[in-house]
CSV table of C-alpha atoms and ligand atoms in Angstrom, one decimal:
chain,number,residue,atom,x,y,z
A,10,MET,CA,-58.4,8.5,-41.1
A,11,CYS,CA,-58.0,10.9,-43.9
A,12,GLU,CA,-58.9,14.5,-42.7
A,13,THR,CA,-60.4,15.4,-45.9
A,14,CYS,CA,-62.6,12.6,-46.6
A,15,GLY,CA,-62.3,10.1,-44.2
A,16,CYS,CA,-62.0,7.4,-46.8
A,17,SER,CA,-58.5,6.2,-45.6
A,18,ASP,CA,-59.8,3.6,-43.1
A,19,GLY,CA,-57.1,0.9,-42.7
A,20,ALA,CA,-54.6,2.9,-44.3
A,21,VAL,CA,-51.2,3.3,-42.8
A,22,ALA,CA,-50.2,6.6,-43.7
A,23,THR,CA,-51.6,9.1,-46.0
A,24,ILE,CA,-49.4,11.5,-48.1
A,25,VAL,CA,-50.8,15.0,-49.1
A,26,GLY,CA,-49.2,16.3,-52.2
A,27,ALA,CA,-49.8,19.8,-53.7
A,28,GLY,CA,-53.2,20.5,-55.1
A,29,GLY,CA,-54.9,18.3,-52.6
A,30,GLU,CA,-53.9,15.2,-54.3
A,31,HIS,CA,-53.1,12.3,-51.7
A,32,SER,CA,-52.2,9.0,-51.4
A,33,HIS,CA,-53.4,6.5,-48.8
A,34,LEU,CA,-50.7,3.8,-48.3
A,35,MET,CA,-52.7,0.8,-46.9
A,36,ALA,CA,-51.4,-1.8,-44.4
A,37,ASP,CA,-50.7,-4.3,-47.3
A,38,GLY,CA,-48.4,-1.9,-49.1
A,39,THR,CA,-50.8,-0.9,-51.9
A,40,VAL,CA,-51.4,2.8,-52.6
A,41,VAL,CA,-54.7,4.3,-53.0
A,42,ARG,CA,-54.3,7.9,-54.8
A,43,HIS,CA,-56.8,10.4,-55.6
A,44,ARG,CA,-57.7,14.0,-55.4
A,45,HIS,CA,-60.6,16.0,-53.8
A,46,ALA,CA,-61.3,18.4,-56.3
A,47,GLU,CA,-64.1,20.1,-54.5
A,48,ALA,CA,-66.0,19.1,-51.2
A,49,HIS,CA,-68.2,16.5,-52.8
A,50,ALA,CA,-69.8,14.3,-50.3
A,51,HIS,CA,-68.2,11.0,-50.2
A,52,ASP,CA,-71.1,9.0,-49.7
A,53,HIS,CA,-70.6,6.3,-52.3
A,54,PRO,CA,-69.3,3.1,-50.7
A,55,HIS,CA,-65.7,3.2,-51.5
A,56,ASP,CA,-66.0,2.7,-55.3
A,57,HIS,CA,-63.2,5.0,-56.3
A,58,ASP,CA,-61.6,3.6,-59.3
A,59,HIS,CA,-58.3,5.0,-58.0
A,60,PRO,CA,-55.4,3.6,-59.9
A,61,HIS,CA,-53.7,0.7,-57.9
A,62,ASP,CA,-50.7,2.0,-59.6
A,63,HIS,CA,-47.8,-0.9,-58.8
A,64,ASP,CA,-45.4,0.8,-61.1
A,65,HIS,CA,-42.8,1.1,-58.5
A,66,PRO,CA,-40.5,-2.0,-58.4
A,67,HIS,CA,-41.9,-4.1,-55.8
A,68,ASP,CA,-38.7,-6.0,-55.2
A,69,HIS,CA,-39.7,-9.3,-53.7
A,70,ASP,CA,-36.2,-10.4,-53.4
A,71,HIS,CA,-36.2,-11.6,-50.1
A,72,ALA,CA,-34.7,-15.0,-49.5
A,73,HIS,CA,-37.5,-17.5,-49.0
A,74,ASP,CA,-35.3,-19.8,-47.0
A,75,HIS,CA,-37.3,-22.9,-46.3
A,76,ASP,CA,-34.9,-24.3,-44.1
A,77,HIS,CA,-37.7,-24.9,-41.4
A,78,ALA,CA,-37.6,-28.1,-39.8
A,79,HIS,CA,-40.8,-29.9,-39.8
A,80,ASP,CA,-40.3,-31.1,-36.4
A,81,HIS,CA,-43.7,-33.0,-35.6
A,82,ASP,CA,-43.4,-32.4,-31.9
A,83,HIS,CA,-46.7,-33.4,-30.7
A,84,PRO,CA,-46.0,-35.9,-28.2
A,85,HIS,CA,-49.5,-38.1,-28.1
A,86,PRO,CA,-49.4,-41.7,-28.6
A,87,HIS,CA,-53.0,-42.0,-29.8
A,88,PRO,CA,-54.1,-44.7,-27.5
A,89,LEU,CA,-56.9,-46.9,-29.1
A,90,ARG,CA,-59.7,-45.9,-26.9
A,91,MET,CA,-62.6,-47.9,-27.5
A,92,GLY,CA,-65.5,-47.6,-24.8
A,93,PRO,CA,-68.2,-44.8,-24.8
A,94,GLY,CA,-67.6,-41.0,-24.6
A,95,PRO,CA,-66.9,-38.4,-27.6
A,96,LYS,CA,-63.8,-39.6,-29.7
A,97,PRO,CA,-60.8,-37.2,-28.9
A,98,VAL,CA,-60.6,-34.9,-31.6
A,99,HIS,CA,-56.9,-34.2,-32.2
A,100,ILE,CA,-55.7,-31.5,-34.4
A,101,GLY,CA,-52.0,-32.2,-35.2
A,102,THR,CA,-49.8,-29.2,-35.6
A,103,VAL,CA,-46.3,-28.9,-36.9
A,104,THR,CA,-43.9,-26.2,-35.8
A,105,GLU,CA,-41.8,-24.5,-38.7
A,106,THR,CA,-38.7,-22.5,-37.9
A,107,LEU,CA,-38.8,-19.1,-39.5
A,108,ALA,CA,-36.1,-16.8,-38.2
A,109,ILE,CA,-37.7,-13.6,-39.9
A,110,LYS,CA,-36.4,-10.5,-38.7
A,111,VAL,CA,-39.4,-8.3,-38.0
A,112,LEU,CA,-37.7,-5.1,-39.3
A,113,ASP,CA,-36.2,-6.9,-42.2
A,114,LYS,CA,-39.0,-5.6,-44.6
A,115,ASN,CA,-38.4,-2.0,-43.5
A,116,ASP,CA,-34.7,-2.5,-43.8
A,117,ARG,CA,-34.8,-3.6,-47.3
A,118,LEU,CA,-37.2,-0.8,-48.4
A,119,ALA,CA,-35.0,1.5,-46.7
A,120,ALA,CA,-32.3,0.1,-48.8
A,121,ARG,CA,-34.2,0.9,-52.0
A,122,ASN,CA,-34.5,4.5,-50.6
A,123,ARG,CA,-30.9,4.8,-50.0
A,124,SER,CA,-29.8,3.6,-53.4
A,125,TYR,CA,-32.5,5.8,-55.2
A,126,LEU,CA,-31.2,8.7,-53.0
A,127,LYS,CA,-27.6,8.2,-53.9
A,128,ASP,CA,-28.1,7.6,-57.6
A,129,HIS,CA,-29.8,11.2,-57.8
A,130,LEU,CA,-27.1,12.6,-55.5
A,131,ILE,CA,-29.7,13.7,-52.8
A,132,LEU,CA,-28.4,14.2,-49.3
A,133,ALA,CA,-31.2,12.9,-47.2
A,134,LEU,CA,-31.4,13.9,-43.5
A,135,ASN,CA,-33.8,12.2,-40.8
A,136,LEU,CA,-34.7,14.9,-38.2
A,137,MET,CA,-36.0,13.6,-35.0
A,138,SER,CA,-36.8,14.9,-31.6
A,139,SER,CA,-39.6,14.9,-28.9
A,140,PRO,CA,-42.5,17.2,-30.1
A,141,GLY,CA,-41.8,20.7,-30.3
A,142,SER,CA,-38.0,20.8,-29.9
A,143,GLY,CA,-37.8,23.0,-32.8
A,144,LYS,CA,-37.4,20.8,-36.1
A,145,THR,CA,-39.7,22.9,-38.4
A,146,THR,CA,-38.6,26.2,-37.0
A,147,LEU,CA,-34.8,25.1,-37.5
A,148,LEU,CA,-36.0,24.0,-41.3
A,149,GLU,CA,-37.6,27.4,-42.0
A,150,ARG,CA,-34.3,29.0,-41.2
A,151,THR,CA,-32.2,26.4,-43.0
A,152,LEU,CA,-34.1,26.3,-45.9
A,153,VAL,CA,-33.7,30.1,-46.4
A,154,GLU,CA,-30.1,29.9,-45.9
A,155,LEU,CA,-29.4,27.0,-48.4
A,156,GLY,CA,-31.9,28.6,-51.0
A,157,SER,CA,-32.4,26.6,-54.1
A,158,LYS,CA,-32.3,22.7,-54.2
A,159,VAL,CA,-33.8,21.6,-51.2
A,160,ALA,CA,-36.9,19.6,-50.4
A,161,VAL,CA,-39.0,18.6,-47.3
A,162,LEU,CA,-40.8,15.3,-46.4
A,163,GLU,CA,-43.0,16.3,-43.4
A,164,GLY,CA,-44.2,13.4,-41.1
A,165,ASP,CA,-47.2,14.1,-38.5
A,166,GLN,CA,-49.7,12.0,-37.1
A,167,ALA,CA,-52.2,14.7,-38.5
A,168,THR,CA,-52.8,18.1,-40.1
A,169,SER,CA,-50.6,19.7,-42.6
A,170,ARG,CA,-49.5,22.6,-40.6
A,171,ASP,CA,-45.9,22.0,-40.8
A,172,ALA,CA,-45.9,21.6,-44.4
A,173,GLU,CA,-47.8,24.8,-44.9
A,174,ARG,CA,-44.9,26.4,-42.8
A,175,ILE,CA,-42.3,25.0,-45.1
A,176,ALA,CA,-44.4,26.0,-48.2
A,177,ALA,CA,-44.3,29.4,-46.8
A,178,THR,CA,-40.5,29.5,-47.5
A,179,GLY,CA,-41.0,28.6,-51.1
A,180,THR,CA,-39.7,25.0,-50.9
A,181,LYS,CA,-41.2,21.9,-52.3
A,182,VAL,CA,-42.8,19.8,-49.5
A,183,VAL,CA,-44.9,16.9,-49.0
A,184,GLN,CA,-46.9,16.0,-45.9
A,185,ILE,CA,-47.2,12.5,-44.8
A,186,ASN,CA,-49.8,11.8,-42.3
A,187,THR,CA,-49.2,8.6,-40.3
A,188,GLY,CA,-52.6,8.4,-38.7
A,189,LYS,CA,-52.2,6.4,-35.6
A,190,GLY,CA,-48.6,5.7,-36.4
A,191,CYS,CA,-46.1,7.4,-34.3
A,192,HIS,CA,-43.2,7.1,-36.5
A,193,LEU,CA,-42.1,7.3,-40.6
A,194,GLU,CA,-41.4,4.0,-42.1
A,195,ALA,CA,-39.4,3.4,-45.4
A,196,ASP,CA,-42.2,2.9,-47.6
A,197,MET,CA,-43.9,6.2,-46.5
A,198,VAL,CA,-40.9,7.9,-47.7
A,199,TRP,CA,-40.8,6.1,-51.1
A,200,HIS,CA,-44.2,7.1,-51.7
A,201,GLY,CA,-43.5,10.7,-50.4
A,202,LEU,CA,-40.4,10.7,-52.8
A,203,GLU,CA,-42.6,9.7,-55.6
A,204,SER,CA,-44.9,12.6,-55.1
A,205,LEU,CA,-42.2,14.9,-54.0
A,206,GLY,CA,-39.9,14.3,-56.9
A,207,PRO,CA,-36.7,16.2,-55.2
A,208,GLU,CA,-34.3,17.6,-57.8
A,209,PRO,CA,-31.1,15.4,-58.2
A,210,GLY,CA,-28.4,17.0,-56.2
A,211,SER,CA,-30.8,18.6,-53.7
A,212,VAL,CA,-30.8,18.1,-49.9
A,213,LEU,CA,-33.9,16.4,-48.5
A,214,PHE,CA,-34.7,17.1,-45.0
A,215,ILE,CA,-37.3,14.3,-43.6
A,216,GLU,CA,-38.9,15.6,-40.5
A,217,ASN,CA,-39.8,12.6,-38.5
A,218,VAL,CA,-42.9,12.6,-36.2
A,219,GLY,CA,-42.2,14.3,-32.7
A,220,ASN,CA,-41.5,11.2,-30.5
A,221,LEU,CA,-38.1,10.1,-28.9
A,222,VAL,CA,-39.1,6.4,-28.8
A,223,CYS,CA,-39.7,4.5,-32.4
A,224,PRO,CA,-38.4,6.6,-35.0
A,225,ALA,CA,-35.0,5.4,-34.0
A,226,LEU,CA,-36.1,1.9,-35.0
A,227,PHE,CA,-36.9,2.8,-38.4
A,228,ASP,CA,-34.5,3.2,-41.0
A,229,LEU,CA,-35.6,5.5,-43.9
A,230,GLY,CA,-32.8,5.4,-46.2
A,231,GLU,CA,-31.3,8.7,-44.9
A,232,ALA,CA,-27.6,9.4,-45.1
A,233,ALA,CA,-27.8,10.8,-41.6
A,234,LYS,CA,-30.0,11.1,-38.3
A,235,VAL,CA,-30.0,14.4,-37.0
A,236,VAL,CA,-31.5,14.5,-33.3
A,237,LEU,CA,-32.7,17.6,-31.7
A,238,PHE,CA,-32.6,18.1,-27.8
A,239,SER,CA,-33.9,21.3,-26.6
A,240,VAL,CA,-32.7,23.1,-23.3
A,241,THR,CA,-36.4,22.7,-21.8
A,242,GLU,CA,-36.5,19.2,-21.8
A,243,GLY,CA,-34.2,18.3,-19.0
A,244,GLU,CA,-30.7,16.9,-18.8
A,245,ASP,CA,-31.8,13.5,-18.3
A,246,LYS,CA,-33.4,12.8,-21.7
A,247,PRO,CA,-30.4,10.9,-23.2
A,248,GLN,CA,-30.5,8.3,-20.5
A,249,LYS,CA,-34.3,8.1,-20.8
A,250,TYR,CA,-34.2,7.5,-24.5
A,251,PRO,CA,-30.9,6.0,-25.2
A,252,HIS,CA,-32.0,4.5,-28.6
A,253,MET,CA,-32.7,7.7,-30.2
A,254,PHE,CA,-29.5,9.5,-28.8
A,255,GLY,CA,-27.4,6.5,-29.6
A,256,ALA,CA,-28.7,6.5,-33.3
A,257,ALA,CA,-28.0,9.9,-33.8
A,258,ASP,CA,-25.1,11.1,-36.4
A,259,LEU,CA,-25.3,14.7,-35.1
A,260,ILE,CA,-27.1,16.1,-32.1
A,261,LEU,CA,-28.5,19.7,-31.8
A,262,LEU,CA,-29.0,21.2,-28.3
A,263,THR,CA,-31.7,23.7,-29.5
A,264,LYS,CA,-33.4,26.8,-27.9
A,265,THR,CA,-29.9,27.8,-26.2
A,266,ASP,CA,-31.3,31.4,-26.0
A,267,LEU,CA,-33.7,30.0,-23.1
A,268,THR,CA,-30.7,29.0,-20.8
A,269,PRO,CA,-30.6,32.1,-18.9
A,270,HIS,CA,-34.2,31.6,-17.7
A,271,LEU,CA,-33.7,27.7,-16.8
A,272,ASP,CA,-31.7,25.7,-14.7
A,273,PHE,CA,-30.7,23.6,-17.4
A,274,ASP,CA,-26.9,22.4,-17.0
A,275,LEU,CA,-25.4,22.5,-20.6
A,276,SER,CA,-22.4,20.5,-19.5
A,277,LEU,CA,-24.2,18.0,-17.7
A,278,ALA,CA,-26.5,17.5,-20.9
A,279,ARG,CA,-23.2,17.1,-22.9
A,280,ARG,CA,-21.9,14.5,-20.3
A,281,ASN,CA,-25.2,12.6,-20.5
A,282,LEU,CA,-25.1,12.8,-24.3
A,283,ALA,CA,-21.6,11.5,-24.6
A,284,GLN,CA,-22.6,8.5,-22.4
A,285,VAL,CA,-25.1,7.2,-24.6
A,286,ALA,CA,-23.9,8.7,-28.0
A,287,PRO,CA,-19.9,8.5,-27.4
A,288,GLY,CA,-18.1,10.6,-30.1
A,289,VAL,CA,-21.3,11.9,-31.6
A,290,PRO,CA,-21.1,15.8,-32.6
A,291,ILE,CA,-23.0,18.0,-30.6
A,292,MET,CA,-23.8,21.5,-31.7
A,293,GLU,CA,-25.5,24.1,-29.2
A,294,VAL,CA,-28.2,26.5,-31.5
A,295,SER,CA,-30.9,28.7,-31.4
A,296,THR,CA,-33.1,29.8,-34.1
A,297,LYS,CA,-34.3,32.8,-32.1
A,298,ASN,CA,-30.7,34.6,-31.7
A,299,GLY,CA,-29.0,32.6,-34.6
A,300,ALA,CA,-26.2,31.3,-32.4
A,301,GLY,CA,-24.6,28.1,-33.4
A,302,LEU,CA,-26.3,28.0,-36.7
A,303,ALA,CA,-22.9,28.7,-38.7
A,304,ASP,CA,-21.9,25.4,-37.4
A,305,TRP,CA,-24.9,23.5,-38.4
A,306,TYR,CA,-24.7,25.1,-42.0
A,307,GLY,CA,-21.2,24.1,-42.1
A,308,TRP,CA,-22.0,20.6,-41.1
A,309,LEU,CA,-24.7,20.5,-43.9
A,310,ARG,CA,-22.3,21.8,-46.7
A,311,GLN,CA,-19.7,19.4,-45.9
A,312,ARG,CA,-22.1,16.4,-45.9
A,313,GLN,CA,-23.4,17.9,-49.3
A,314,GLN,CA,-20.0,17.0,-50.9
A,315,ASP,CA,-20.6,13.6,-50.2
A,316,PRO,CA,-24.5,13.0,-50.1
A,317,GLY,CA,-24.6,9.2,-50.3
A,318,GLY,CA,-21.6,9.0,-48.2
A,319,ALA,CA,-21.2,6.9,-45.2
A,320,LYS,CA,-21.8,8.1,-41.8
B,19,MET,CA,-47.8,3.3,-30.5
B,20,HIS,CA,-45.2,1.7,-32.8
B,21,GLU,CA,-45.7,-1.7,-31.2
B,22,LEU,CA,-49.1,-1.8,-33.3
B,23,SER,CA,-47.2,-1.3,-36.6
B,24,ILE,CA,-44.6,-4.0,-35.5
B,25,THR,CA,-47.5,-6.1,-34.6
B,26,HIS,CA,-49.0,-5.9,-38.0
B,27,ASN,CA,-45.5,-6.7,-39.5
B,28,ILE,CA,-45.3,-9.6,-37.7
B,29,VAL,CA,-48.8,-11.0,-38.5
B,30,ALA,CA,-48.2,-10.1,-42.0
B,31,ALA,CA,-44.9,-12.2,-42.1
B,32,VAL,CA,-46.3,-15.2,-40.6
B,33,ALA,CA,-49.6,-15.2,-42.6
B,34,GLU,CA,-47.5,-15.1,-45.7
B,35,ARG,CA,-45.6,-18.1,-44.8
B,36,ALA,CA,-48.7,-19.9,-43.5
B,37,GLY,CA,-50.5,-19.6,-46.6
B,38,ASN,CA,-54.1,-20.9,-45.9
B,39,ARG,CA,-53.0,-23.2,-43.1
B,40,THR,CA,-54.3,-22.2,-39.4
B,41,VAL,CA,-51.6,-20.9,-37.1
B,42,LYS,CA,-51.9,-22.0,-33.7
B,43,SER,CA,-49.0,-20.4,-31.9
B,44,VAL,CA,-46.2,-17.9,-32.7
B,45,LEU,CA,-42.7,-17.7,-31.2
B,46,LEU,CA,-40.9,-14.3,-30.9
B,47,GLN,CA,-37.5,-13.2,-29.6
B,48,ILE,CA,-37.4,-10.0,-28.2
B,49,GLY,CA,-34.3,-8.4,-26.9
B,50,GLU,CA,-34.3,-6.3,-23.8
B,51,LYS,CA,-32.5,-3.5,-25.9
B,52,ALA,CA,-34.9,-4.2,-28.9
B,53,GLY,CA,-37.0,-0.8,-27.7
B,54,ILE,CA,-40.1,-3.1,-28.0
B,55,ASP,CA,-42.7,-3.5,-25.1
B,56,ARG,CA,-43.5,-7.0,-24.7
B,57,GLN,CA,-46.8,-6.6,-23.2
B,58,ALA,CA,-48.0,-4.1,-25.9
B,59,ILE,CA,-47.1,-6.5,-28.5
B,60,GLU,CA,-49.3,-8.9,-26.8
B,61,PHE,CA,-52.2,-6.6,-26.6
B,62,CYS,CA,-51.7,-5.6,-30.3
B,63,PHE,CA,-51.5,-9.2,-31.3
B,64,GLU,CA,-55.0,-10.2,-30.6
B,65,LEU,CA,-56.3,-7.0,-32.5
B,66,CYS,CA,-54.2,-7.5,-35.5
B,67,THR,CA,-54.9,-11.3,-35.8
B,68,GLN,CA,-58.6,-10.9,-36.2
B,69,GLY,CA,-59.7,-12.1,-39.8
B,70,THR,CA,-56.5,-13.6,-40.4
B,71,VAL,CA,-55.1,-17.4,-40.3
B,72,LEU,CA,-53.5,-16.3,-37.0
B,73,GLU,CA,-57.0,-15.4,-35.4
B,74,GLY,CA,-56.7,-17.2,-31.9
B,75,ALA,CA,-53.3,-18.0,-32.1
B,76,ARG,CA,-51.1,-18.1,-28.9
B,77,LEU,CA,-48.3,-15.9,-28.7
B,78,ASP,CA,-45.0,-16.9,-27.1
B,79,VAL,CA,-42.1,-14.6,-26.3
B,80,GLU,CA,-38.6,-15.7,-25.6
B,81,PRO,CA,-36.3,-13.0,-23.8
B,82,ALA,CA,-32.9,-12.1,-25.2
B,83,SER,CA,-30.2,-9.8,-23.9
B,84,GLY,CA,-29.5,-7.6,-27.1
B,85,THR,CA,-31.6,-5.8,-29.9
B,86,GLU,CA,-33.0,-9.2,-31.2
B,87,LEU,CA,-36.5,-8.6,-32.9
B,88,LEU,CA,-37.2,-12.2,-34.6
B,89,ILE,CA,-40.1,-14.4,-35.4
B,90,ARG,CA,-38.6,-17.6,-34.2
B,91,SER,CA,-41.0,-20.2,-35.3
B,92,MET,CA,-45.0,-20.8,-35.9
B,93,GLU,CA,-47.1,-23.7,-35.0
B,94,VAL,CA,-49.4,-24.5,-37.9
B,95,VAL,CA,-52.4,-27.2,-38.3
B,96,ASP,CA,-50.9,-30.1,-40.0
B,97,VAL,CA,-53.0,-30.8,-43.1
C,8,GTP,N1,-37.0,30.4,-27.6
C,8,GTP,C1,-36.9,29.5,-28.7
C,8,GTP,N2,-38.0,29.0,-29.2
C,8,GTP,C2,-37.9,28.2,-30.1
C,8,GTP,C3,-36.6,27.9,-30.9
C,8,GTP,N3,-36.9,27.1,-31.8
C,8,GTP,C4,-38.3,26.6,-31.9
C,8,GTP,N4,-38.8,27.4,-30.8
C,8,GTP,C5,-40.3,27.4,-30.6
C,8,GTP,O1,-40.7,26.1,-30.2
C,8,GTP,C6,-42.0,25.7,-30.4
C,8,GTP,C7,-42.0,24.5,-31.4
C,8,GTP,O2,-41.2,24.7,-32.4
C,8,GTP,P1,-41.4,23.8,-33.8
C,8,GTP,O3,-40.3,23.9,-34.6
C,8,GTP,O4,-42.7,23.8,-34.2
C,8,GTP,O5,-41.1,22.2,-33.3
C,8,GTP,P2,-41.3,20.9,-33.9
C,8,GTP,O6,-40.1,20.1,-33.3
C,8,GTP,O7,-41.2,21.1,-35.4
C,8,GTP,O8,-42.6,20.4,-33.3
C,8,GTP,P3,-43.4,19.2,-34.2
C,8,GTP,O9,-43.5,19.1,-35.3
C,8,GTP,O10,-44.8,19.2,-33.4
C,8,GTP,O11,-42.6,17.7,-33.2
C,8,GTP,C8,-42.3,27.0,-31.4
C,8,GTP,O12,-43.1,27.8,-30.4
C,8,GTP,C9,-41.1,27.7,-31.7
C,8,GTP,O13,-41.3,29.1,-31.9
C,8,GTP,C10,-35.5,28.6,-30.4
C,8,GTP,O14,-34.3,28.4,-30.7
C,8,GTP,N5,-35.7,29.4,-29.2
C,9,MG,MG1,-42.6,20.5,-36.8
C,10,ZN,ZN1,-43.7,4.4,-33.6
């Protein structure tokens, strides 16, 4: 539900741009875009004349491979039953082979994002972690460090709090509210990009919904996945959420300033990470005391040299 | 719960192929490492199919060992 107007029933995501303009991305892929100028009551029964602007290239290029075998596999011999009683009503069915990859649609939309980003030399990074591992705090510091040519897409189920924190650094930001959804999907990022309009050559940080489970499954078209893992979460998280850590291109062990107060065993955490994410670089950082941030900035600058580059 | 959006995707894909034919059952293949909870999908399926040509359809799930997440087939009313 849209916080402002409650008009997004059935929407899968709400994208809040600057000045209150926002779009609702509906389950069928259409976009409802409008602005709430003032707090006028939305008592009219959904008669917004919102432009269903399908100006973006809806690439229906998926191969409709109609190779499905029409195997009439209903094994009933239709005996001629005369006699009394109701006639057997039979509904014949056919089984069609489909072989559709469920995430195929998201993967295709992610590929579209990726080629857009590559064409505009934008380095897109997908930041993921459990809630509260320090994604927004790291961004606040990083954006100040990088200065110009940065943009942020913020994903949360609700509120624009993180976007407000990012906007306070002077960075272009768009909040995507996923409502009931617990992760960002490629089409949300596409529409987020439409309203964000990141500058060519910039770094785009996509802060995913705080969740160690499903964001790992959804490709957004990013150049790299950065997974944060804070020292207060326990050394066993890589084993408990192997998909997330296994998908990472870089792992940041965050809040290291807290280790003196904890029993957290950094070397055990590193060993656990190496098991599920072999060969993935790990950096220890603290936004509180600045430790390790130079490594992170170094990694970013190196990736900026080749924004669309392979992982 | 991401199974809800996954199930939406499944229902939409099947409905697209079915057109106006009624779907009686859907066969999915879900791998052990797909990160998808079968029971959650089953739960969402009933919800997501309401008002579609899949309403009331049975959901069958075939296990697999990898990261498979496939719609294998659908059974539609022969017209
Ligand atoms: N001690 C310490 N606290 C930190 C550090 N980084 C972040 N925090 C604190 O951790 C809390 C959560 O930080 P956020 O940056 O909001 O976390 P997040 O990952 O963006 O959270 P969600 O967006 O809700 O998933 C805040 O209270 C931060 O001040 C750090 O390096 N050290
Ligand atoms: Mg945050
Ligand atoms: Zn999810």
